Amino acid sequence: MSERFSIGNAAKFIDQTVTLLGWVYNTRSSGKVKFLVMRDGSGIMQGVLFKGECEEQAFAEFDRLTQESAVEVTGVVRQSPRGGFEMGVRSIKTVQVAEPYPITPKEHGIEFLMENRHLWIRSQRQWAALRIRSEIMFASEEFFHKNDFVRFDAPILTPSACEGTSTLFSTPYFDERAFLTQSGQLYGETGAMAFGKIYVFGPTFRAEKSKTRKHLTEFWMVEPEVAFADLNSNMDLGEKFIEHIFQTVIARRAPELKILERDISKLESVRGPFPRISYDDALKILEKRGVGIPWGEDFGAPHESALGEEFGKPVFMHHMPAQIKAFYFKQSDEVGGPGVTGNGKYALGCDLIAPDGYGEVIGGGQREESVDVLRRRIAEHGLKEEDYKWYLDLRRFGSVPHAGFGLGIERTVAWITGVEHVRETIPYPRMLNTLRP
Ligand code: 4AD
Ligand code: MG
């Protein structure tokens, strides 16, 4: 089958007559020349209507066209004097003349744009960010497949919590209550014991009441889990994964990064090794930078930013206070010491903090593998042992050290695209007070 023309592959159609199926992005006239800026989903291209070169009919149609009208435009592809490609238009067939379009080139407030999200996604910057999102998701699949991981789908309707009970969404489930998953990890661990290396990839839900630029109530996570792995090999994997995502987007999405005016050299510098520091050492850095917190407290935005300023690179923070981490972490008494099978001061967690305020993009760590310790933790966290019977079974039948992490897709998209708020990194963001469209 011969390739069909699209703006994205215009380079292959130089000097050929093609028909573009798309929409009107903009129109302009200057004297005898008329400009028809068109989009077809794969990109934007300018059409030029010259008297003599273009059919009379096309001039008449041009005058009817409003922003976002649907068109079939036939003409010759050529190199544009301003770089890129343009079309010498011959004829225009109008498919639909659009009603006055609410999103115009003038500035609109965020509330208005969010209400019109279904149309806003056609605008250049939104379009570019979502194309990059798609590439990041593809690059994620690609990375894990190349490294012999099996995709393992965890359920979305679940009977119990993974990340603590405070942010669960619940829903009736016939005669009982179900919760929307906060993370596929616990099921992912069962997969790791069956397949060795797996990744869970899907939407996750948290009833986050916080209104920040990093929190959604529905977000996508990719969660690898590996048997016979520890904290260090987990960080090695995270580092390789991030590098692959960045290199792929730089190589394949240059036009979109340009639309977003992203500084490519900044993205190119995201290469391992990333600094690895303990929570205790991170606290010393916070102290030095005037944003100190007491031992045992979780990091907030100013603290994550301070780490970014200190290193100018993504940083792995490990050995967090056990008291602020979930029940499943393996713990240790000292930083760098061997994991203890018991209660320690530290959880063998590792979070990757992105620079420039994009926050924690990876959260993960090594899991507790002793059935007795885990049973005790479940009780200490006020969870019901019967809900975790199957999870405890993993520690009864061939228990091994294992580790994994979750990478938040939206925060990664924000970091790569330079978009300020995660609401612009997913087609339809779900947040406190945002359920429509
Ligand atoms: O650190 P978190 O809570 O880790 C877990 O859920 C683990 N069970 C994952 C695992 O080990 N398999 O979440 C992981 C990542 C965060 O680092 C962040 O990137 C993203 O998920 N994330 C959110 N993204 C957008 N909105 C939210 N409300 C998010 N909460 C977490
Ligand atoms: Mg976390």
XYZ file of C-alpha atoms and ligand atoms in Angstrom:
469
model
C 0.000 0.000 0.000
C 1.439 3.370 -0.908
C 1.830 5.776 1.953
C -0.893 8.375 2.408
C 0.133 11.973 2.715
C 0.106 13.585 6.141
C 1.754 16.775 7.374
C 4.016 14.672 9.580
C 5.577 12.936 6.576
C 5.441 15.854 4.098
C 9.183 15.489 3.392
C 8.428 12.361 1.351
C 6.006 14.231 -0.932
C 8.071 17.158 -2.226
C 6.825 18.360 -5.636
C 3.903 15.926 -5.541
C 0.234 16.813 -5.713
C -1.469 15.597 -2.541
C -4.765 15.994 -0.715
C -4.649 17.037 2.905
C -7.580 15.946 5.072
C -7.793 18.278 8.026
C -8.970 21.428 9.711
C -8.384 25.147 9.373
C -6.054 26.408 12.072
C -5.926 29.984 10.870
C -6.395 32.140 7.789
C -4.663 35.346 6.649
C -4.692 37.485 3.542
C -2.089 39.894 2.268
C -2.901 41.526 -1.043
C -3.311 38.923 -3.743
C -1.972 36.075 -1.618
C -4.047 34.139 0.873
C -2.662 31.888 3.567
C -4.486 28.861 4.874
C -2.868 27.352 7.946
C -4.041 23.757 8.207
C -3.694 20.965 10.746
C -4.344 17.295 10.177
C -3.525 15.791 13.562
C 0.056 15.003 12.616
C 1.203 18.625 12.399
C 0.570 22.107 11.051
C 1.258 23.310 7.540
C 0.699 26.536 5.693
C -1.142 26.527 2.384
C -0.573 29.401 -0.035
C -3.221 30.529 -2.525
C -1.695 32.435 -5.465
C -3.795 33.899 -8.263
C -2.947 31.954 -11.393
C -1.649 28.905 -9.534
C -4.908 28.239 -7.679
C -8.375 27.528 -9.033
C -10.937 30.354 -8.805
C -13.166 27.991 -6.834
C -10.568 27.764 -4.057
C -10.596 31.550 -3.530
C -14.356 31.479 -3.124
C -14.157 28.581 -0.642
C -11.353 30.279 1.285
C -13.645 33.193 2.097
C -16.160 30.831 3.712
C -13.655 29.097 5.954
C -13.718 29.773 9.669
C -11.296 28.513 12.308
C -11.629 24.694 12.718
C -13.678 24.201 9.548
C -13.084 20.721 8.122
C -11.483 20.662 4.668
C -9.914 18.554 1.951
C -7.219 20.659 0.340
C -5.354 19.625 -2.792
C -2.062 21.145 -3.867
C 1.674 20.713 -4.393
C 4.055 20.176 -1.479
C 7.205 22.298 -1.553
C 9.989 23.505 0.685
C 8.897 26.662 2.480
C 11.194 29.696 2.207
C 10.989 29.884 6.021
C 12.053 26.262 6.545
C 9.775 23.256 6.727
C 7.136 22.641 4.071
C 4.160 24.406 2.611
C 1.482 23.647 0.072
C 0.786 25.515 -3.145
C -3.002 25.163 -2.967
C -4.937 24.219 -6.139
C -8.417 23.412 -4.883
C -10.409 23.295 -1.653
C -13.337 21.085 -0.758
C -15.149 22.209 2.378
C -16.429 19.340 4.539
C -17.994 21.499 7.228
C -17.914 25.204 7.973
C -17.318 25.436 11.722
C -19.435 27.611 13.980
C -17.584 30.461 15.717
C -14.851 28.621 17.625
C -14.577 29.440 21.335
C -10.789 29.125 21.565
C -9.239 31.952 19.584
C -5.603 33.009 19.318
C -6.178 35.540 22.115
C -5.377 34.628 25.741
C -7.976 32.643 27.684
C -8.199 31.963 31.415
C -7.372 28.470 32.667
C -10.909 27.835 33.904
C -12.353 28.515 30.462
C -9.733 26.315 28.808
C -10.375 23.466 31.229
C -14.128 23.643 30.536
C -13.247 23.390 26.860
C -10.633 20.694 27.285
C -12.319 18.672 24.511
C -11.397 21.458 22.084
C -8.303 22.789 23.828
C -6.427 19.544 23.005
C -6.368 20.758 19.370
C -4.194 23.749 20.309
C -0.493 23.473 19.505
C 1.006 23.268 22.982
C -1.613 20.846 24.272
C -1.302 18.752 21.168
C 2.495 18.636 21.485
C 2.423 17.663 25.174
C -0.039 14.838 24.524
C 1.970 13.521 21.579
C 4.983 13.386 23.892
C 2.863 11.601 26.497
C 2.017 8.959 23.908
C 5.709 8.567 23.043
C 6.660 8.215 26.741
C 4.114 5.456 27.191
C 5.364 3.672 24.109
C 8.994 4.107 25.203
C 8.069 2.571 28.560
C 6.617 -0.536 26.965
C 9.583 -0.710 24.631
C 12.122 -0.489 27.461
C 10.573 -3.282 29.473
C 10.024 -5.551 26.490
C 13.618 -5.080 25.343
C 14.705 -6.069 28.834
C 12.556 -9.226 28.906
C 9.894 -7.994 31.316
C 6.380 -9.395 30.989
C 3.448 -6.998 30.993
C 1.240 -8.003 33.922
C -2.118 -6.277 34.354
C -3.319 -5.656 37.889
C -7.019 -5.226 38.655
C -8.482 -1.751 39.055
C -11.323 -2.837 41.334
C -9.690 -4.133 44.500
C -10.799 -5.203 47.960
C -7.944 -3.572 49.927
C -5.386 -0.763 50.145
C -1.812 -0.703 48.848
C -0.627 2.760 49.855
C -2.580 3.273 53.085
C -6.292 3.834 53.556
C -6.484 7.640 53.560
C -6.756 8.205 49.817
C -9.019 5.341 48.719
C -11.952 5.874 46.390
C -14.657 3.351 47.127
C -17.546 2.067 45.083
C -20.360 -0.416 45.714
C -19.500 -3.836 44.322
C -22.673 -5.925 44.377
C -23.109 -6.775 48.045
C -19.757 -5.461 49.168
C -17.480 -2.473 48.815
C -14.581 -2.217 46.386
C -11.785 0.337 46.097
C -10.192 1.816 42.991
C -6.554 0.747 42.945
C -3.912 3.146 44.299
C -1.083 1.074 42.832
C -0.753 -2.291 41.122
C 2.306 -3.161 43.183
C 0.979 -5.924 45.442
C -0.397 -7.804 42.443
C 2.813 -6.974 40.584
C 4.750 -8.812 43.292
C 2.722 -11.951 42.586
C 3.663 -11.543 38.925
C 7.366 -11.200 39.761
C 7.237 -14.553 41.561
C 5.567 -16.136 38.521
C 7.573 -14.502 35.711
C 10.724 -13.119 37.361
C 10.423 -9.627 35.897
C 7.119 -7.903 35.214
C 5.635 -4.447 34.846
C 2.154 -3.264 35.645
C 0.934 -0.344 33.534
C -2.393 1.297 34.109
C -4.449 4.021 35.699
C -4.348 4.439 39.469
C -6.607 6.451 41.742
C -6.124 8.482 44.866
C -8.611 10.686 46.647
C -6.023 13.458 46.962
C -7.531 16.555 48.493
C -4.360 18.506 47.775
C -4.528 21.171 45.090
C -0.980 21.206 43.807
C 0.517 21.242 40.331
C 1.680 17.637 40.856
C -1.431 15.844 42.075
C -4.240 14.221 40.138
C -6.895 11.883 41.507
C -6.538 9.628 38.450
C -3.047 9.138 37.068
C -1.095 6.506 35.179
C 1.729 4.521 36.670
C 4.199 2.060 35.226
C 5.412 -0.315 37.903
C 8.223 -2.808 37.333
C 8.769 -5.520 39.930
C 11.772 -7.856 39.958
C 12.479 -11.079 41.893
C 15.977 -11.499 43.352
C 16.526 -7.731 43.411
C 17.514 -5.258 46.100
C 17.454 -1.529 46.726
C 20.558 -0.828 44.622
C 19.560 -2.858 41.599
C 16.162 -1.157 41.810
C 17.820 2.259 41.506
C 19.990 0.970 38.630
C 16.817 -0.071 36.810
C 15.100 3.272 37.447
C 18.126 5.121 36.108
C 18.264 3.074 32.886
C 14.519 3.463 32.421
C 14.579 7.253 32.779
C 17.530 7.500 30.390
C 15.679 5.444 27.793
C 12.561 7.609 28.034
C 14.515 10.850 27.661
C 16.669 9.612 24.773
C 13.611 8.293 22.934
C 11.630 11.512 23.236
C 14.616 13.626 22.166
C 15.147 11.413 19.111
C 11.516 11.036 18.033
C 9.668 14.140 19.201
C 11.908 17.053 18.248
C 9.101 19.023 16.490
C 6.868 18.782 19.554
C 9.682 19.805 21.909
C 10.259 22.804 19.651
C 6.603 23.857 19.846
C 6.934 23.675 23.620
C 10.174 25.707 23.451
C 11.891 23.085 25.570
C 15.627 23.473 26.032
C 16.925 20.182 24.562
C 20.341 20.500 26.202
C 18.592 20.271 29.559
C 16.947 17.025 28.525
C 20.170 15.659 27.075
C 21.896 16.125 30.416
C 19.511 13.650 32.063
C 21.967 10.766 32.068
C 23.124 8.472 34.835
C 24.620 8.025 37.230
C 22.135 10.025 39.272
C 23.325 11.043 42.748
C 22.078 8.665 45.456
C 21.720 10.114 48.917
C 20.161 8.910 52.111
C 17.249 10.732 53.709
C 19.580 11.678 56.578
C 22.058 13.326 54.191
C 19.208 15.017 52.355
C 18.114 16.590 55.655
C 21.607 18.103 56.038
C 21.264 19.664 52.591
C 17.848 21.091 53.475
C 19.311 22.538 56.686
C 22.148 24.176 54.749
C 19.676 25.658 52.255
C 17.454 27.101 54.952
C 14.509 24.724 54.541
C 15.345 22.189 57.251
C 12.722 19.794 58.608
C 12.764 17.544 61.693
C 13.794 13.898 61.205
C 10.776 11.777 60.389
C 8.885 14.327 58.315
C 8.035 13.826 54.676
C 9.359 16.116 51.961
C 7.175 18.825 50.441
C 7.629 20.951 47.337
C 10.236 23.379 48.816
C 12.379 20.466 49.990
C 12.254 18.676 46.652
C 13.184 21.942 44.932
C 16.144 22.420 47.275
C 17.533 19.003 46.298
C 17.132 19.909 42.633
C 19.053 23.144 43.173
C 21.810 21.342 45.060
C 22.468 18.775 42.313
C 20.898 20.178 39.124
C 20.086 16.546 38.277
C 17.534 13.969 39.282
C 18.459 12.542 42.690
C 17.628 9.202 44.279
C 16.809 9.534 47.944
C 16.874 6.277 49.899
C 16.517 4.963 53.474
C 13.520 7.018 54.533
C 12.138 6.966 58.074
C 10.147 3.739 58.335
C 7.392 5.536 60.240
C 6.261 7.469 57.152
C 6.357 4.587 54.678
C 3.859 1.883 53.701
C 3.661 -1.501 55.458
C 5.388 -3.558 52.775
C 8.882 -2.005 52.873
C 11.836 -3.964 54.106
C 13.496 -2.059 56.933
C 16.994 -1.639 58.305
C 18.630 -0.252 61.435
C 21.298 1.713 59.667
C 21.824 3.399 56.321
C 23.892 1.228 54.017
C 23.726 -1.692 56.438
C 22.130 -4.967 55.514
C 18.367 -5.091 55.608
C 17.145 -6.501 58.896
C 14.307 -8.915 59.103
C 12.645 -7.001 61.835
C 11.708 -3.472 62.696
C 14.327 -0.926 61.777
C 14.553 2.814 61.800
C 14.673 3.069 58.019
C 12.562 1.779 55.152
C 14.528 0.528 52.149
C 12.728 2.933 49.863
C 14.045 4.944 46.940
C 12.376 8.018 45.461
C 13.675 9.796 42.398
C 13.289 13.551 42.748
C 13.329 15.447 39.455
C 15.026 18.859 39.279
C 13.266 22.190 38.667
C 10.351 21.436 40.967
C 8.794 18.573 38.984
C 8.897 16.563 42.191
C 9.025 12.859 42.927
C 8.654 10.946 39.673
C 9.604 7.494 40.959
C 8.655 5.927 44.281
C 9.658 2.409 45.190
C 11.990 0.170 47.140
C 12.778 -3.275 48.446
C 9.940 -5.330 49.903
C 9.778 -7.214 53.195
C 10.154 -10.926 52.467
C 9.527 -12.473 55.905
C 6.016 -13.688 56.533
C 6.211 -13.063 60.292
C 7.465 -9.520 59.996
C 4.922 -8.686 57.328
C 2.106 -10.097 59.404
C 3.162 -7.872 62.297
C 3.354 -4.804 60.038
C -0.103 -5.406 58.645
C -1.438 -5.387 62.193
C 0.598 -2.297 63.157
C -0.809 -0.402 60.171
C -4.342 -1.243 61.224
C -4.932 -3.424 58.159
C -6.861 -6.688 58.163
C -4.702 -9.782 57.733
C -7.437 -11.674 55.903
C -7.368 -9.054 53.121
C -3.669 -9.801 52.550
C -3.720 -13.574 52.820
C -2.729 -14.058 49.197
C 0.013 -11.437 49.556
C 1.421 -13.229 52.607
C 1.436 -16.461 50.596
C 4.251 -15.001 48.467
C 6.360 -15.085 51.642
C 5.345 -18.659 52.422
C 6.061 -20.249 49.067
C 9.523 -19.446 47.734
C 10.033 -16.014 49.245
C 12.975 -14.081 47.799
C 14.342 -10.551 48.106
C 12.542 -8.419 45.561
C 12.082 -4.796 44.646
C 10.230 -2.491 42.326
C 8.995 1.010 41.800
C 6.247 3.112 40.277
C 6.895 5.906 37.798
C 4.172 8.528 37.510
C 3.511 9.179 33.814
C 2.028 12.670 34.222
C 4.910 14.017 36.302
C 7.341 12.544 33.797
C 5.473 14.236 30.933
C 5.533 17.545 32.837
C 9.272 17.231 33.422
C 10.108 16.409 29.795
C 7.757 18.941 28.205
C 8.395 21.705 30.738
C 4.636 22.046 31.232
C 3.977 23.712 34.561
C 0.960 21.714 35.795
C 0.092 18.007 35.458
C -3.429 18.913 34.324
C -1.957 19.555 30.856
C -0.162 16.197 30.653
C -3.229 13.913 30.403
C -6.163 14.299 27.998
C -8.814 14.648 30.707
C -7.360 15.479 34.124
C -9.281 14.405 37.215
C -8.650 16.574 40.249
C -10.417 17.896 43.293
C -13.363 19.831 41.756
C -12.605 18.633 38.209
C -14.751 15.833 36.792
C -15.890 17.380 33.467
C -15.661 17.145 30.496
O 5.364 6.852 45.599
P 4.086 6.181 45.228
O 2.918 6.405 46.097
O 4.465 4.631 45.138
C 3.594 3.611 44.971
O 2.419 3.692 44.747
C 4.286 2.274 44.942
N 3.325 1.256 45.345
C 4.837 2.025 43.569
C 5.622 0.755 43.459
O 6.613 0.581 44.143
N 5.233 -0.117 42.567
O 3.683 6.576 43.744
C 4.580 6.344 42.678
C 4.644 7.533 41.752
C 5.112 8.831 42.412
O 6.509 8.882 42.498
C 4.549 9.868 41.457
O 5.352 10.000 40.309
C 3.230 9.243 41.053
O 3.351 7.852 41.277
N 2.114 9.784 41.835
C 1.240 10.700 41.386
N 1.142 11.352 40.211
C 0.128 12.225 40.031
N -0.806 12.478 40.983
C -0.755 11.842 42.180
N -1.704 12.078 43.092
C 0.304 10.915 42.425
N 0.646 10.114 43.466
C 1.742 9.444 43.089
Mg 5.978 8.265 46.950
